PDB file of C-alpha atoms in Angstrom:
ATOM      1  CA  UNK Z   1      -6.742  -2.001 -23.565  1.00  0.00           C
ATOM      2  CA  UNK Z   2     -10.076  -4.146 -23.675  1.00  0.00           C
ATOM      3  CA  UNK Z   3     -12.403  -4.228 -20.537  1.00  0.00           C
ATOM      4  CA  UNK Z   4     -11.218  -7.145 -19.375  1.00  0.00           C
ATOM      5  CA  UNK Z   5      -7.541  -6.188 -18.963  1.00  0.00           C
ATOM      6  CA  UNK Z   6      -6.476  -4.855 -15.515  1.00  0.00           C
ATOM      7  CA  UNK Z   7      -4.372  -2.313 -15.263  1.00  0.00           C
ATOM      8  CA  UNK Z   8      -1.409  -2.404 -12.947  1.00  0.00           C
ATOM      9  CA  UNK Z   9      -3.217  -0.344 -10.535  1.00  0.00           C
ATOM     10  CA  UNK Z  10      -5.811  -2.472 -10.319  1.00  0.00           C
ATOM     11  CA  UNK Z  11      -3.098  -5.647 -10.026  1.00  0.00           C
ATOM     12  CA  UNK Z  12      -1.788  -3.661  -7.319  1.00  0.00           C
ATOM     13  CA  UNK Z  13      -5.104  -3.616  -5.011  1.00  0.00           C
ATOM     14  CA  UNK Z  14      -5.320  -6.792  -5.727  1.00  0.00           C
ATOM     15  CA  UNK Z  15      -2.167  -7.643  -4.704  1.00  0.00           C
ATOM     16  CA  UNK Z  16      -1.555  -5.810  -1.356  1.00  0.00           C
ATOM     17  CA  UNK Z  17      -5.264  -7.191  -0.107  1.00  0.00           C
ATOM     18  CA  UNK Z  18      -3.843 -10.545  -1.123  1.00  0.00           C
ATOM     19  CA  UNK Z  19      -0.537  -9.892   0.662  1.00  0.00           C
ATOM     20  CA  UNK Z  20      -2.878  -8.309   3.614  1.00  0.00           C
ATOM     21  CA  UNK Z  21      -4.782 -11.777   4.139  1.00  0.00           C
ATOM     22  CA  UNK Z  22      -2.088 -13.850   3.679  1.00  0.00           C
ATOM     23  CA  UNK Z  23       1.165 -12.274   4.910  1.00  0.00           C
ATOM     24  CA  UNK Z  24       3.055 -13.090   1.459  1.00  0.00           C
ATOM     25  CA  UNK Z  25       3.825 -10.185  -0.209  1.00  0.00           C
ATOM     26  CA  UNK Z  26       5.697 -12.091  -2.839  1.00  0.00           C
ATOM     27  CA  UNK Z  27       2.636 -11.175  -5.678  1.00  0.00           C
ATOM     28  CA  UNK Z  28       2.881  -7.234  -4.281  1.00  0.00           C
ATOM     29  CA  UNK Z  29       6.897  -7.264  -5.070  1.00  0.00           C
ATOM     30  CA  UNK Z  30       6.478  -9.128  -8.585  1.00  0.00           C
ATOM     31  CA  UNK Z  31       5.018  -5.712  -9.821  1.00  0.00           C
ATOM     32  CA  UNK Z  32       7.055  -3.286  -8.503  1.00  0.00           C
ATOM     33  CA  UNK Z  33      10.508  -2.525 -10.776  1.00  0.00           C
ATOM     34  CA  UNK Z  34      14.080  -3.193  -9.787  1.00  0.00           C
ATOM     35  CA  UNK Z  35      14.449   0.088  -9.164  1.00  0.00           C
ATOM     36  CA  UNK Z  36      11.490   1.012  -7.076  1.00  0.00           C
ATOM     37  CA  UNK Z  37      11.642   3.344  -4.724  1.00  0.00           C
ATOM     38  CA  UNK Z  38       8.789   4.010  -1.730  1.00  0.00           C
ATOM     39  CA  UNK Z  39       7.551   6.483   0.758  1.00  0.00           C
ATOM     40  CA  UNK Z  40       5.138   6.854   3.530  1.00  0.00           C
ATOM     41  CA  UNK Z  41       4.520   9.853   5.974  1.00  0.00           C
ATOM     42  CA  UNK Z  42       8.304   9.255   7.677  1.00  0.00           C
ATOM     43  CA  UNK Z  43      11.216  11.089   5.717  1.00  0.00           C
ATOM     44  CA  UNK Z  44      12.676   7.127   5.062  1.00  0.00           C
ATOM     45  CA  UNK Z  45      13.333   5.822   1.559  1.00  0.00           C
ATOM     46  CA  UNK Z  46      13.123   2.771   0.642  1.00  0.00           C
ATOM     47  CA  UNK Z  47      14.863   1.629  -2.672  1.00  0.00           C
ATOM     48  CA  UNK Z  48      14.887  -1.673  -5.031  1.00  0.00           C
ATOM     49  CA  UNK Z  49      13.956  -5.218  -4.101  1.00  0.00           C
ATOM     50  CA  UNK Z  50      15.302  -5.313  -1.034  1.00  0.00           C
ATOM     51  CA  UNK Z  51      13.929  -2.161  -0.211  1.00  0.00           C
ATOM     52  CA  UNK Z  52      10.445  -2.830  -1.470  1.00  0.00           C
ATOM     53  CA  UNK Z  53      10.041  -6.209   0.274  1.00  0.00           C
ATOM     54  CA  UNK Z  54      11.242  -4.492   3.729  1.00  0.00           C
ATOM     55  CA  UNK Z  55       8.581  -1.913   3.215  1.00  0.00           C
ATOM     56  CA  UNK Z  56       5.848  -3.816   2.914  1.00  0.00           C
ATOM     57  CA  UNK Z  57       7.210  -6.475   5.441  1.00  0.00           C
ATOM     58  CA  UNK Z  58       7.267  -3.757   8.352  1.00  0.00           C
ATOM     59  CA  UNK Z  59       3.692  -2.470   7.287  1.00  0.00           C
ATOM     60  CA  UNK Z  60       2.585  -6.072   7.270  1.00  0.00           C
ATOM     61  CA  UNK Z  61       4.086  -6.419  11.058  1.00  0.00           C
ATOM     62  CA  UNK Z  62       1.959  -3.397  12.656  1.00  0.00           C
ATOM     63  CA  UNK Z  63      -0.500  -5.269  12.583  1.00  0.00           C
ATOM     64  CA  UNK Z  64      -2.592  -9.063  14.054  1.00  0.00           C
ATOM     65  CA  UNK Z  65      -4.688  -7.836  11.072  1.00  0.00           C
ATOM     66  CA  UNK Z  66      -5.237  -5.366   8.240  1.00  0.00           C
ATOM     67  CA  UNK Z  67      -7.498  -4.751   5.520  1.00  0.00           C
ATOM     68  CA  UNK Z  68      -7.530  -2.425   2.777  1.00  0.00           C
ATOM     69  CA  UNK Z  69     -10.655  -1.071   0.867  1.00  0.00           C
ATOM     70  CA  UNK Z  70     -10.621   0.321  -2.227  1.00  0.00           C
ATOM     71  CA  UNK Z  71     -12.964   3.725  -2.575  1.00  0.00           C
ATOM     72  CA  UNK Z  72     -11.503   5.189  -5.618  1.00  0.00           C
ATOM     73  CA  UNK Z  73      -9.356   4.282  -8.153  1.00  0.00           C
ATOM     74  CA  UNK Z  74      -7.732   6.010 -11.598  1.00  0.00           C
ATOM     75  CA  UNK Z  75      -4.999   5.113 -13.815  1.00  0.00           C
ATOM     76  CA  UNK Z  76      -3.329   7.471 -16.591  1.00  0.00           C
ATOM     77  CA  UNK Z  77      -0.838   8.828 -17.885  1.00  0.00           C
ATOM     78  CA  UNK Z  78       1.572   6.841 -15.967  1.00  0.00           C
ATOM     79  CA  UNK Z  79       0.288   7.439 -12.559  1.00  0.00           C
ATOM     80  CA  UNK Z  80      -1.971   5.132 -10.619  1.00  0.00           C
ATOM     81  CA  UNK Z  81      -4.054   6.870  -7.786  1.00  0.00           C
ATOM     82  CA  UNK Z  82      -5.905   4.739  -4.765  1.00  0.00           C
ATOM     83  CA  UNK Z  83      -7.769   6.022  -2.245  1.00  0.00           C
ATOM     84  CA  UNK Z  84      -8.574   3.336   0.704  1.00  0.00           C
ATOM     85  CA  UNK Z  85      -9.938   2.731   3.929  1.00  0.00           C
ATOM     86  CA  UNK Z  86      -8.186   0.551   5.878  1.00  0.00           C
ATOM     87  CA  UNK Z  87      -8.904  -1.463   8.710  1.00  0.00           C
ATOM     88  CA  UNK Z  88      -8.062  -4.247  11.625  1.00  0.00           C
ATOM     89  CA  UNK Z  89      -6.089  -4.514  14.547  1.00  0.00           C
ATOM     90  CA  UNK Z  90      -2.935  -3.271  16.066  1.00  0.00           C
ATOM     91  CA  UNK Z  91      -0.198  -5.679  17.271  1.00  0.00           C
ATOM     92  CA  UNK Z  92      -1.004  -5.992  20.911  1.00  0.00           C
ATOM     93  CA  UNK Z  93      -4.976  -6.016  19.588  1.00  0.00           C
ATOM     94  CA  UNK Z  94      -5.979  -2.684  19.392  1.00  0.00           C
ATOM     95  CA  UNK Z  95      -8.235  -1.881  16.462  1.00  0.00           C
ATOM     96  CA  UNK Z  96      -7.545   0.638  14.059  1.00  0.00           C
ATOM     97  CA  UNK Z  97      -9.303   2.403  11.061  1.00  0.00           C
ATOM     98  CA  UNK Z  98      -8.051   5.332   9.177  1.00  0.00           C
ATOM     99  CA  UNK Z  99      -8.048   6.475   5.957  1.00  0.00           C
ATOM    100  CA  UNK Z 100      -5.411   7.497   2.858  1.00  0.00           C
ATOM    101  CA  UNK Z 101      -4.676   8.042  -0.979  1.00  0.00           C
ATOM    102  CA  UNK Z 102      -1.587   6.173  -2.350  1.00  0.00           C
ATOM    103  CA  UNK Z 103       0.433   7.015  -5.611  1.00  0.00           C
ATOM    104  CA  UNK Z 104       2.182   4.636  -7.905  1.00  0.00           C
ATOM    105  CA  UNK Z 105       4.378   6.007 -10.571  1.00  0.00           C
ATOM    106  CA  UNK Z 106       4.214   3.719 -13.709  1.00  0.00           C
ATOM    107  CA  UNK Z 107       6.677   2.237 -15.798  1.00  0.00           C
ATOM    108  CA  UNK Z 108       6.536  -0.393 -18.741  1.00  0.00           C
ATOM    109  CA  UNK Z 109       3.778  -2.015 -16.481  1.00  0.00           C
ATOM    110  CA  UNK Z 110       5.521  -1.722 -13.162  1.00  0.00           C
ATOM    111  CA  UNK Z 111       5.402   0.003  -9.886  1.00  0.00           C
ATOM    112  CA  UNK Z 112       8.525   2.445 -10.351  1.00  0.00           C
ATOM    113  CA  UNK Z 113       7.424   4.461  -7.137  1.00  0.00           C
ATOM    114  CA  UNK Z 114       5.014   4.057  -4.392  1.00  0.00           C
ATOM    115  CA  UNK Z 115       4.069   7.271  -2.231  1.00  0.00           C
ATOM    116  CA  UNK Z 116       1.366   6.797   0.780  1.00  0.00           C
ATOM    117  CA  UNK Z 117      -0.212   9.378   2.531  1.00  0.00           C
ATOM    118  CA  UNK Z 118      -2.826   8.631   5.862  1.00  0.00           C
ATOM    119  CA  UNK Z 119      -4.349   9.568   8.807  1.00  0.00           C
ATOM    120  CA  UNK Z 120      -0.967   8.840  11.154  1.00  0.00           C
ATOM    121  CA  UNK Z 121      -3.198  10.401  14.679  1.00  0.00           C
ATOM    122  CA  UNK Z 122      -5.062   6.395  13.903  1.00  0.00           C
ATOM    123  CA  UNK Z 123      -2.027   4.651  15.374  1.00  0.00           C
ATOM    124  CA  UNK Z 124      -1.363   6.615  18.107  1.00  0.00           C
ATOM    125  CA  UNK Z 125      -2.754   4.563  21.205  1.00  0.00           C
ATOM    126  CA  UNK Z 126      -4.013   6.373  24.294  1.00  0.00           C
ATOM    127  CA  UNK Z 127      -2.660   4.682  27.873  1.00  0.00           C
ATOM    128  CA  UNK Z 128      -4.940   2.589  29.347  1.00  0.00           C
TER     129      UNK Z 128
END
C-alpha cells in the first residue's frame, strides 16, 4: 500500500463522522460485508445489511447531535482498532461526552465485524 491509500479503517472514521454530521449512514454500510455482524456493550447481535443499517440507525437516534474523534488508530493483520472520544447532545438536549475503543474485523476490504466498547455511566441522566 502507498501513503496515499487509506485503509478501510481509516474509510471507516471517515465514514461514521460523515454519517454523524449528516444522518446518512449509506457510505458507513457500503463498507461493511453482507455478512457483518455487530456488537456494543448490550448482549444484542446485529447481523447483515439489515442488521448493520439498524445498528447504526438506533445509535444515530440517541442523539440531536454526535461527534466522534479519532485519538488512535491501527490497522493489521486483519483487525482495525479505533479509539475515540465522542461528543454532543442527548435526545431531549442533554450533552454527553464519553470515551471508547472500537474493533473491526477485516475481510477482502470490508467490515466483517464491528465490536464497541464505552463508558455506558455517560448516558445515564440524573433527575432533574
Amino acid at each position: 500500500m502507498t501513503n496515499d491509500q487509506q485503509t478501510t479503517t481509516q474509510a471507516f472514521m471517515a465514514a461514521l463522522q460523515a454519517a454523524e454530521s449528516t444522518g446518512d449512514v449509506s457510505g458507513l454500510l457500503a463498507l461493511h460485508a453482507p455478512d457483518v455482524t455487530l456488537h456494543n456493550l448490550t448482549q444484542q447481535t446485529w447481523e447483515g445489511e439489515a442488521g448493520a443499517r439498524a445498528f447504526w440507525e438506533t445509535y444515530l437516534g440517541n442523539f440531536e447531535e454526535i461527534r466522534s474523534e479519532f485519538t488512535h488508530s491501527h490497522e493489521a493483520d486483519g483487525l482495525g482498532v479505533m479509539e475515540w472520544t465522542a461528543s454532543g447532545r442527548l435526545r431531549g438536549g442533554h450533552p454527553v461526552e464519553y470515551r471508547g475503543v472500537s474493533l473491526i474485523e477485516l475481510s477482502g476490504g470490508k467490515v466483517a465485524a464491528f465490536r464497541t466498547y464505552y463508558d455506558s455511566a455517560a448516558f445515564v441522566v440524573a433527575p432533574a
